[in-house]
mmCIF file of C-alpha atoms in Angstrom:
data_model
loop_
_atom_site.group_PDB
_atom_site.id
_atom_site.type_symbol
_atom_site.label_atom_id
_atom_site.label_comp_id
_atom_site.label_asym_id
_atom_site.label_seq_id
_atom_site.Cartn_x
_atom_site.Cartn_y
_atom_site.Cartn_z
ATOM 1 C CA MET A 6 37.633 23.912 -21.753
ATOM 2 C CA LYS A 7 35.508 21.184 -23.785
ATOM 3 C CA SER A 8 36.356 18.660 -21.293
ATOM 4 C CA ILE A 9 35.516 20.890 -18.306
ATOM 5 C CA HIS A 10 32.339 21.850 -19.898
ATOM 6 C CA THR A 11 31.544 18.041 -21.024
ATOM 7 C CA THR A 12 32.447 17.033 -16.647
ATOM 8 C CA THR A 13 30.015 19.872 -15.753
ATOM 9 C CA ALA A 14 27.329 19.176 -18.111
ATOM 10 C CA HIS A 15 27.701 15.402 -16.920
ATOM 11 C CA SER A 16 27.736 16.366 -13.475
ATOM 12 C CA PHE A 17 24.314 18.737 -13.868
ATOM 13 C CA ARG A 18 22.826 15.860 -15.700
ATOM 14 C CA ILE A 19 23.608 13.669 -12.442
ATOM 15 C CA GLU A 20 22.015 15.936 -9.702
ATOM 16 C CA ALA A 21 19.215 16.371 -11.616
ATOM 17 C CA ASN A 22 18.750 12.870 -12.169
ATOM 18 C CA ARG A 23 18.883 12.739 -8.269
ATOM 19 C CA LEU A 24 16.342 15.015 -7.749
ATOM 20 C CA VAL A 25 13.709 13.719 -9.830
ATOM 21 C CA LEU A 26 14.477 10.825 -7.653
ATOM 22 C CA PHE A 27 14.058 12.502 -4.813
ATOM 23 C CA ILE A 28 10.921 14.035 -5.787
ATOM 24 C CA LEU A 29 9.510 10.924 -6.841
ATOM 25 C CA PHE A 30 10.327 8.875 -3.458
ATOM 26 C CA SER A 31 8.974 11.555 -1.566
ATOM 27 C CA ALA A 32 5.549 11.749 -3.369
ATOM 28 C CA LEU A 33 5.135 8.001 -2.920
ATOM 29 C CA SER A 34 6.671 7.308 0.405
ATOM 30 C CA PHE A 35 3.504 8.007 2.119
ATOM 31 C CA SER A 36 1.266 5.979 -0.133
ATOM 32 C CA VAL A 37 3.803 2.946 -0.569
ATOM 33 C CA ALA A 38 5.749 3.519 2.850
ATOM 34 C CA GLY A 39 3.380 4.288 4.932
ATOM 35 C CA GLN A 40 0.433 2.907 7.137
ATOM 36 C CA ARG A 41 -3.083 2.612 5.598
ATOM 37 C CA ILE A 42 -7.132 2.793 6.523
ATOM 38 C CA TRP A 43 -8.626 -0.375 5.083
ATOM 39 C CA THR A 44 -12.403 -0.278 3.791
ATOM 40 C CA VAL A 45 -13.181 -3.675 3.708
ATOM 41 C CA PRO A 46 -13.641 -5.251 7.544
ATOM 42 C CA VAL A 47 -10.281 -6.740 7.763
ATOM 43 C CA GLY A 48 -10.855 -6.329 11.698
ATOM 44 C CA PRO A 49 -8.867 -4.349 14.047
ATOM 45 C CA TYR A 50 -5.815 -6.282 14.096
ATOM 46 C CA VAL A 51 -4.709 -4.585 11.426
ATOM 47 C CA TYR A 52 -4.949 -1.200 13.313
ATOM 48 C CA ASN A 53 -3.775 -2.201 16.868
ATOM 49 C CA PRO A 54 -1.429 -5.373 18.219
ATOM 50 C CA GLY A 55 -4.203 -5.644 21.240
ATOM 51 C CA GLY A 56 -6.666 -6.356 18.208
ATOM 52 C CA ALA A 57 -5.727 -9.886 17.218
ATOM 53 C CA ASN A 58 -7.962 -12.353 18.165
ATOM 54 C CA ILE A 59 -10.268 -10.295 20.006
ATOM 55 C CA ASN A 60 -13.519 -12.360 19.254
ATOM 56 C CA ASP A 61 -12.004 -15.574 20.777
ATOM 57 C CA MET A 62 -11.931 -17.025 17.375
ATOM 58 C CA GLY A 63 -9.147 -18.014 15.448
ATOM 59 C CA GLU A 64 -9.382 -16.222 11.612
ATOM 60 C CA ILE A 65 -7.193 -15.903 8.261
ATOM 61 C CA VAL A 66 -7.672 -12.757 6.169
ATOM 62 C CA ALA A 67 -7.223 -12.285 2.844
ATOM 63 C CA SER A 68 -7.276 -8.448 1.232
ATOM 64 C CA TYR A 69 -5.927 -6.860 -2.056
ATOM 65 C CA TYR A 70 -6.286 -3.090 -3.107
ATOM 66 C CA SER A 71 -5.461 -1.293 -6.488
ATOM 67 C CA THR A 72 -5.758 1.965 -6.635
ATOM 68 C CA TYR A 73 -5.687 4.782 -9.898
ATOM 69 C CA LEU A 74 -5.981 1.101 -12.369
ATOM 70 C CA ASN A 75 -5.533 3.158 -15.430
ATOM 71 C CA ALA A 76 -2.067 4.898 -14.351
ATOM 72 C CA ASN A 77 1.050 2.731 -14.782
ATOM 73 C CA ASN A 78 2.938 1.020 -12.586
ATOM 74 C CA HIS A 79 -0.071 2.236 -9.672
ATOM 75 C CA PRO A 80 -0.119 1.747 -5.753
ATOM 76 C CA GLN A 81 -1.838 -1.590 -4.785
ATOM 77 C CA GLY A 82 -1.014 -4.132 -2.480
ATOM 78 C CA ALA A 83 -1.844 -7.134 -0.646
ATOM 79 C CA LEU A 84 -2.278 -7.923 3.386
ATOM 80 C CA VAL A 85 -2.586 -11.731 5.117
ATOM 81 C CA MET A 86 -2.938 -12.168 8.483
ATOM 82 C CA GLY A 87 -4.054 -14.356 10.831
ATOM 83 C CA SER A 88 -4.489 -14.649 14.759
ATOM 84 C CA THR A 89 -5.217 -17.711 16.967
ATOM 85 C CA SER A 90 -6.095 -18.408 21.185
ATOM 86 C CA LEU A 91 -3.603 -20.492 22.807
ATOM 87 C CA PRO A 92 -4.429 -23.335 24.552
ATOM 88 C CA PHE A 93 -5.152 -21.062 27.253
ATOM 89 C CA ASP A 94 -7.581 -18.201 26.587
ATOM 90 C CA ASN A 95 -6.329 -15.273 27.799
ATOM 91 C CA MET A 96 -3.580 -15.549 25.699
ATOM 92 C CA GLY A 97 -3.490 -15.892 21.671
ATOM 93 C CA VAL A 98 -0.863 -14.548 18.739
ATOM 94 C CA GLY A 99 -0.899 -13.909 15.787
ATOM 95 C CA ALA A 100 1.028 -13.023 12.272
ATOM 96 C CA ARG A 101 0.381 -10.064 9.511
ATOM 97 C CA LEU A 102 2.334 -10.279 6.358
ATOM 98 C CA ASP A 103 1.630 -6.618 4.323
ATOM 99 C CA TYR A 104 2.965 -5.941 0.521
ATOM 100 C CA GLN A 105 2.821 -2.671 -1.265
ATOM 101 C CA SER A 106 4.248 -1.092 -4.439
ATOM 102 C CA GLY A 107 3.772 2.178 -5.673
ATOM 103 C CA GLY A 108 5.500 3.802 -8.730
ATOM 104 C CA VAL A 109 8.700 2.017 -8.601
ATOM 105 C CA LEU A 110 8.893 1.321 -4.557
ATOM 106 C CA LYS A 111 7.709 -1.923 -3.407
ATOM 107 C CA ASN A 112 7.794 -3.000 0.554
ATOM 108 C CA VAL A 113 7.091 -5.898 2.519
ATOM 109 C CA THR A 114 6.396 -5.906 6.182
ATOM 110 C CA PHE A 115 6.027 -8.827 8.680
ATOM 111 C CA GLU A 116 4.538 -8.612 11.951
ATOM 112 C CA ALA A 117 4.677 -11.339 14.469
ATOM 113 C CA THR A 118 2.049 -10.516 17.714
ATOM 114 C CA TYR A 119 1.733 -11.679 21.579
ATOM 115 C CA VAL A 120 -1.943 -11.007 22.896
ATOM 116 C CA TYR A 121 -2.595 -10.947 26.969
ATOM 117 C CA LYS A 122 -5.896 -10.621 27.946
ATOM 118 C CA VAL A 123 -7.707 -9.767 31.102
ATOM 119 C CA ASN A 124 -11.414 -10.503 31.797
ATOM 120 C CA ILE A 125 -12.827 -7.160 32.983
ATOM 121 C CA GLY A 126 -16.375 -8.144 35.116
ATOM 122 C CA THR A 127 -18.216 -11.191 33.268
ATOM 123 C CA GLN A 128 -17.671 -10.605 29.742
ATOM 124 C CA ASN A 129 -16.188 -7.695 28.909
ATOM 125 C CA LYS A 130 -11.848 -7.568 28.549
ATOM 126 C CA LEU A 131 -8.876 -5.601 28.383
ATOM 127 C CA SER A 132 -6.021 -6.971 26.032
ATOM 128 C CA PHE A 133 -2.251 -5.928 25.486
ATOM 129 C CA GLY A 134 -0.661 -6.855 22.485
ATOM 130 C CA LEU A 135 3.147 -6.909 21.572
ATOM 131 C CA SER A 136 4.957 -7.379 18.121
ATOM 132 C CA ALA A 137 7.714 -7.948 16.905
ATOM 133 C CA VAL A 138 8.034 -6.073 13.477
ATOM 134 C CA TYR A 139 9.814 -6.453 10.014
ATOM 135 C CA ASN A 140 10.415 -3.706 7.289
ATOM 136 C CA GLN A 141 11.712 -3.599 3.986
ATOM 137 C CA ILE A 142 11.831 -1.534 1.143
ATOM 138 C CA GLY A 143 13.300 -0.881 -1.795
ATOM 139 C CA ILE A 144 13.426 -0.161 -5.599
ATOM 140 C CA ASP A 145 11.822 -2.410 -8.321
ATOM 141 C CA MET A 146 14.308 -1.706 -10.727
ATOM 142 C CA GLU A 147 12.034 -3.720 -13.694
ATOM 143 C CA LYS A 148 10.284 -0.449 -13.378
ATOM 144 C CA VAL A 149 13.209 2.164 -13.804
ATOM 145 C CA HIS A 150 14.315 3.670 -17.013
ATOM 146 C CA ALA A 151 16.612 5.826 -15.984
ATOM 147 C CA GLN A 152 20.077 7.417 -17.767
ATOM 148 C CA HIS A 153 22.312 6.847 -15.196
ATOM 149 C CA ALA A 154 21.737 3.269 -13.939
ATOM 150 C CA ASN A 155 24.490 3.267 -11.726
ATOM 151 C CA ASP A 156 23.514 6.155 -9.652
ATOM 152 C CA PRO A 157 24.289 5.512 -6.003
ATOM 153 C CA LEU A 158 20.245 6.120 -4.856
ATOM 154 C CA LEU A 159 19.509 3.126 -7.752
ATOM 155 C CA VAL A 160 21.771 0.888 -6.418
ATOM 156 C CA LYS A 161 20.771 1.221 -2.658
ATOM 157 C CA GLY A 162 17.273 0.649 -4.069
ATOM 158 C CA ALA A 163 18.563 -2.146 -6.132
ATOM 159 C CA ASN A 164 19.837 -3.706 -2.897
ATOM 160 C CA SER A 165 17.015 -2.585 -0.265
ATOM 161 C CA GLU A 166 16.829 -1.451 3.060
ATOM 162 C CA PHE A 167 15.491 -2.952 6.354
ATOM 163 C CA GLY A 168 14.651 -2.139 9.847
ATOM 164 C CA ILE A 169 13.505 -4.221 13.017
ATOM 165 C CA ASP A 170 10.868 -2.385 15.083
ATOM 166 C CA PHE A 171 7.773 -3.026 17.704
ATOM 167 C CA ASN A 172 4.675 -2.081 17.942
ATOM 168 C CA VAL A 173 2.405 -2.185 21.280
ATOM 169 C CA GLY A 174 -1.339 -1.573 21.659
ATOM 170 C CA VAL A 175 -4.295 -2.259 24.181
ATOM 171 C CA MET A 176 -8.038 -2.615 23.661
ATOM 172 C CA LEU A 177 -10.858 -2.581 25.670
ATOM 173 C CA TYR A 178 -13.498 -5.002 24.255
ATOM 174 C CA LYS A 179 -16.768 -7.730 24.711
ATOM 175 C CA PRO A 180 -16.623 -10.071 21.595
ATOM 176 C CA ASN A 181 -18.802 -9.332 18.842
ATOM 177 C CA HIS A 182 -20.183 -6.243 20.532
ATOM 178 C CA TYR A 183 -17.563 -3.506 20.742
ATOM 179 C CA TYR A 184 -13.837 -2.875 21.059
ATOM 180 C CA ILE A 185 -11.573 0.339 21.461
ATOM 181 C CA GLY A 186 -8.144 0.516 21.616
ATOM 182 C CA LEU A 187 -4.841 2.985 21.098
ATOM 183 C CA ALA A 188 -1.430 1.847 19.650
ATOM 184 C CA GLY A 189 2.049 2.507 18.974
ATOM 185 C CA TYR A 190 3.837 1.416 16.062
ATOM 186 C CA ASN A 191 7.232 1.974 14.983
ATOM 187 C CA LEU A 192 8.556 2.455 18.331
ATOM 188 C CA ALA A 193 12.007 1.676 18.006
ATOM 189 C CA GLY A 194 12.177 4.461 15.239
ATOM 190 C CA SER A 195 15.271 2.551 13.721
ATOM 191 C CA VAL A 196 17.195 2.599 9.994
ATOM 192 C CA ASN A 197 20.004 0.980 9.174
ATOM 193 C CA ASP A 198 21.269 3.611 6.531
ATOM 194 C CA PRO A 199 20.259 7.229 6.574
ATOM 195 C CA ASP A 200 20.845 7.549 3.022
ATOM 196 C CA PHE A 201 17.727 5.540 1.904
ATOM 197 C CA LEU A 202 15.822 7.679 4.398
ATOM 198 C CA ILE A 203 14.240 9.297 1.115
ATOM 199 C CA ALA A 204 12.109 6.141 1.129
ATOM 200 C CA TYR A 205 12.220 4.753 4.527
ATOM 201 C CA ASP A 206 10.611 7.675 6.609
ATOM 202 C CA LEU A 207 7.226 6.963 7.077
ATOM 203 C CA ARG A 208 8.092 3.214 7.853
ATOM 204 C CA ASP A 209 10.356 4.563 10.553
ATOM 205 C CA THR A 210 8.233 7.161 12.265
ATOM 206 C CA ARG A 211 6.360 6.914 14.881
ATOM 207 C CA LEU A 212 2.690 6.605 14.317
ATOM 208 C CA LEU A 213 -0.542 6.604 16.615
ATOM 209 C CA THR A 214 -4.023 4.969 15.838
ATOM 210 C CA ALA A 215 -7.609 4.844 17.852
ATOM 211 C CA SER A 216 -10.105 2.273 16.563
ATOM 212 C CA GLY A 217 -13.280 1.574 17.576
ATOM 213 C CA MET A 218 -16.291 -0.507 17.377
ATOM 214 C CA TYR A 219 -19.457 -0.880 17.964
ATOM 215 C CA THR A 220 -22.723 -3.229 16.917
ATOM 216 C CA PHE A 221 -26.154 -3.020 17.924
ATOM 217 C CA HIS A 222 -28.134 -6.212 17.574
ATOM 218 C CA GLY A 223 -31.773 -6.280 16.459
ATOM 219 C CA MET A 224 -34.590 -9.015 15.173
ATOM 220 C CA GLU A 225 -32.546 -11.785 17.638
ATOM 221 C CA GLY A 226 -29.376 -11.132 15.869
ATOM 222 C CA ASN A 227 -30.626 -11.402 12.390
ATOM 223 C CA LEU A 228 -30.612 -7.897 11.484
ATOM 224 C CA ASN A 229 -26.908 -6.228 12.805
ATOM 225 C CA THR A 230 -25.704 -2.698 12.837
ATOM 226 C CA GLU A 231 -22.066 -1.956 13.099
ATOM 227 C CA ILE A 232 -20.578 1.174 13.213
ATOM 228 C CA THR A 233 -16.512 1.291 13.135
ATOM 229 C CA GLY A 234 -14.070 4.134 13.711
ATOM 230 C CA ASN A 235 -10.220 4.286 12.868
ATOM 231 C CA LEU A 236 -7.731 7.380 13.110
ATOM 232 C CA LEU A 237 -4.285 7.382 12.238
ATOM 233 C CA SER A 238 -1.688 9.966 12.770
ATOM 234 C CA TYR A 239 2.890 10.325 12.806
ATOM 235 C CA VAL A 240 3.917 12.208 15.439
ATOM 236 C CA ASP A 241 6.464 13.137 14.124
ATOM 237 C CA TRP A 242 4.742 15.876 11.337
ATOM 238 C CA LYS A 243 5.124 19.518 11.867
ATOM 239 C CA GLU A 244 0.791 19.835 11.576
ATOM 240 C CA PHE A 245 -1.498 17.209 12.614
ATOM 241 C CA ASP A 246 -3.039 15.789 9.269
ATOM 242 C CA PRO A 247 -4.831 12.383 10.518
ATOM 243 C CA VAL A 248 -6.134 9.962 7.761
ATOM 244 C CA PHE A 249 -9.573 8.806 9.183
ATOM 245 C CA ASN A 250 -12.179 6.630 8.416
ATOM 246 C CA LEU A 251 -16.205 6.052 9.402
ATOM 247 C CA ASN A 252 -18.381 2.925 8.444
ATOM 248 C CA LEU A 253 -21.306 2.152 9.042
ATOM 249 C CA ARG A 254 -22.117 -1.700 7.973
ATOM 250 C CA GLU A 255 -25.812 -3.449 8.000
ATOM 251 C CA ILE A 256 -25.319 -7.222 8.417
ATOM 252 C CA ILE A 257 -28.245 -9.252 7.368
ATOM 253 C CA TYR A 258 -29.531 -12.372 8.158
ATOM 254 C CA LYS A 259 -25.355 -13.397 8.719
ATOM 255 C CA THR A 260 -25.667 -13.850 4.945
ATOM 256 C CA LEU A 261 -24.779 -10.614 3.483
ATOM 257 C CA TRP A 262 -23.654 -6.866 4.367
ATOM 258 C CA VAL A 263 -23.490 -3.876 2.819
ATOM 259 C CA GLY A 264 -22.419 -0.831 4.078
ATOM 260 C CA CYS A 265 -20.839 2.882 3.084
ATOM 261 C CA GLY A 266 -18.124 5.068 4.737
ATOM 262 C CA TYR A 267 -16.713 8.249 4.281
ATOM 263 C CA THR A 268 -13.025 9.263 4.247
ATOM 264 C CA LYS A 269 -11.027 12.662 3.202
ATOM 265 C CA ASN A 270 -13.071 13.591 -0.293
ATOM 266 C CA MET A 271 -14.248 10.088 -0.673
ATOM 267 C CA ILE A 272 -17.373 7.717 -0.162
ATOM 268 C CA LEU A 273 -16.529 3.807 0.756
ATOM 269 C CA PRO A 274 -19.271 1.716 -0.403
ATOM 270 C CA GLN A 275 -19.410 -1.587 0.601
ATOM 271 C CA MET A 276 -20.654 -5.296 0.120
ATOM 272 C CA GLY A 277 -19.998 -9.101 1.283
ATOM 273 C CA ILE A 278 -21.548 -12.492 1.740
ATOM 274 C CA TYR A 279 -21.274 -15.478 4.341
ATOM 275 C CA PHE A 280 -20.609 -19.038 3.080
ATOM 276 C CA GLN A 281 -21.166 -20.418 6.803
ATOM 277 C CA ASN A 282 -17.462 -19.728 8.463
ATOM 278 C CA LEU A 283 -16.214 -18.246 5.231
ATOM 279 C CA SER A 284 -17.058 -14.411 4.186
ATOM 280 C CA ILE A 285 -16.100 -12.330 0.981
ATOM 281 C CA GLY A 286 -16.846 -8.798 0.232
ATOM 282 C CA TYR A 287 -15.576 -5.966 -2.066
ATOM 283 C CA ALA A 288 -15.626 -2.234 -1.462
ATOM 284 C CA SER A 289 -14.476 0.983 -3.544
ATOM 285 C CA SER A 290 -14.242 4.761 -3.332
ATOM 286 C CA TRP A 291 -15.838 7.707 -5.015
ATOM 287 C CA GLY A 292 -14.542 10.806 -5.434
ATOM 288 C CA VAL A 293 -16.861 13.644 -3.928
ATOM 289 C CA HIS A 294 -14.614 17.167 -3.809
ATOM 290 C CA GLY A 295 -11.305 18.597 -4.037
ATOM 291 C CA ASP A 296 -8.707 17.188 -6.130
ATOM 292 C CA ILE A 297 -9.689 13.498 -6.387
ATOM 293 C CA LYS A 298 -12.605 14.412 -7.951
ATOM 294 C CA LYS A 299 -11.479 16.991 -9.767
ATOM 295 C CA TYR A 300 -8.267 15.593 -11.330
ATOM 296 C CA ALA A 301 -8.825 12.016 -10.598
ATOM 297 C CA TYR A 302 -10.737 8.884 -10.902
ATOM 298 C CA LYS A 303 -14.259 8.997 -10.164
ATOM 299 C CA VAL A 304 -13.880 5.530 -8.702
ATOM 300 C CA PRO A 305 -10.078 5.553 -7.322
ATOM 301 C CA ARG A 306 -9.739 2.503 -4.797
ATOM 302 C CA HIS A 307 -11.171 -0.853 -5.317
ATOM 303 C CA GLU A 308 -10.327 -3.732 -2.486
ATOM 304 C CA ILE A 309 -11.501 -7.257 -2.182
ATOM 305 C CA PHE A 310 -11.282 -9.276 0.743
ATOM 306 C CA MET A 311 -11.631 -13.040 2.607
ATOM 307 C CA ARG A 312 -11.897 -13.955 5.903
ATOM 308 C CA LEU A 313 -12.128 -17.307 7.217
ATOM 309 C CA GLU A 314 -13.214 -17.971 10.869
ATOM 310 C CA LEU A 315 -11.882 -20.819 12.876
ATOM 311 C CA ASN A 316 -12.886 -22.210 16.187
ATOM 312 C CA THR A 317 -10.168 -22.760 18.007
ATOM 313 C CA SER A 318 -10.697 -21.012 21.140
ATOM 314 C CA LYS A 319 -13.070 -22.218 24.729
ATOM 315 C CA ASN A 320 -15.169 -19.388 23.978
ATOM 316 C CA SER A 321 -16.004 -19.393 20.220
ATOM 317 C CA LYS A 322 -18.716 -18.342 18.935
ATOM 318 C CA ASN A 323 -20.793 -18.665 15.994
ATOM 319 C CA LEU A 324 -21.593 -15.352 15.422
ATOM 320 C CA ARG A 325 -19.823 -13.926 12.671
ATOM 321 C CA PHE A 326 -19.560 -10.261 12.404
#
């Protein structure tokens, strides 16, 4: 009887441990495995494959974010991406590397993009983007302090899981003036191992994005007002609950910018400076109502940003927006 009781208790502890891991993965999967919206002006390529190289300039972008700094294993991530025209200015390529971690999860995404552009009239263009994507997600074993180190979920996480997918996007734009676009992500929807789905589902779920920007030029180009908006929604959600943000940015004499945005429950202040073709910026968030203000930090998120522009096409412009 004692042996049976001991075995039953041991099995119960294992199942309880798995339940805790399941809840942890489910709570963190959106922030770590899901697409996110950046407050800093990283550009449309993040939200649409057709947004690579739309200003007819080459660029290299790097950004880093961190949320809830005082929390153990707080969510954070880094982005490095670049794009350029090919020898024919109606074609371009881009590449993007994205790393995110939070809790015990870590995720790496690499995206390679081809863009084809069609002239519409004299200055307007229509771009079509196609991306091949590699996603890998796993458990950072250095952050795990589990009662049963050989739990199958931990073994799966130690080995990590990956998937190959593709994204498509279309964008109508005029360089340095406006753009509007729609894109679909994770269109293949393939996961190699269903047992790892609890930590991988949002990298496998199809995602729709809409993004737009318009710039009002003033003082002969020395004072420019830029309005941007982004909307993201997973199509397999039972309830339509999109993620969005709106930003207003003032670009002053092509030397600095200040701005502010809004997303659900948060105000998003931002600022940055230019050094010729290099720009550096910072953005944060202020909780204004709801659970973020009541239970969390008043400044829960910080982002830093760097963008280097390169004259890699025949139509490269000196405007830096």
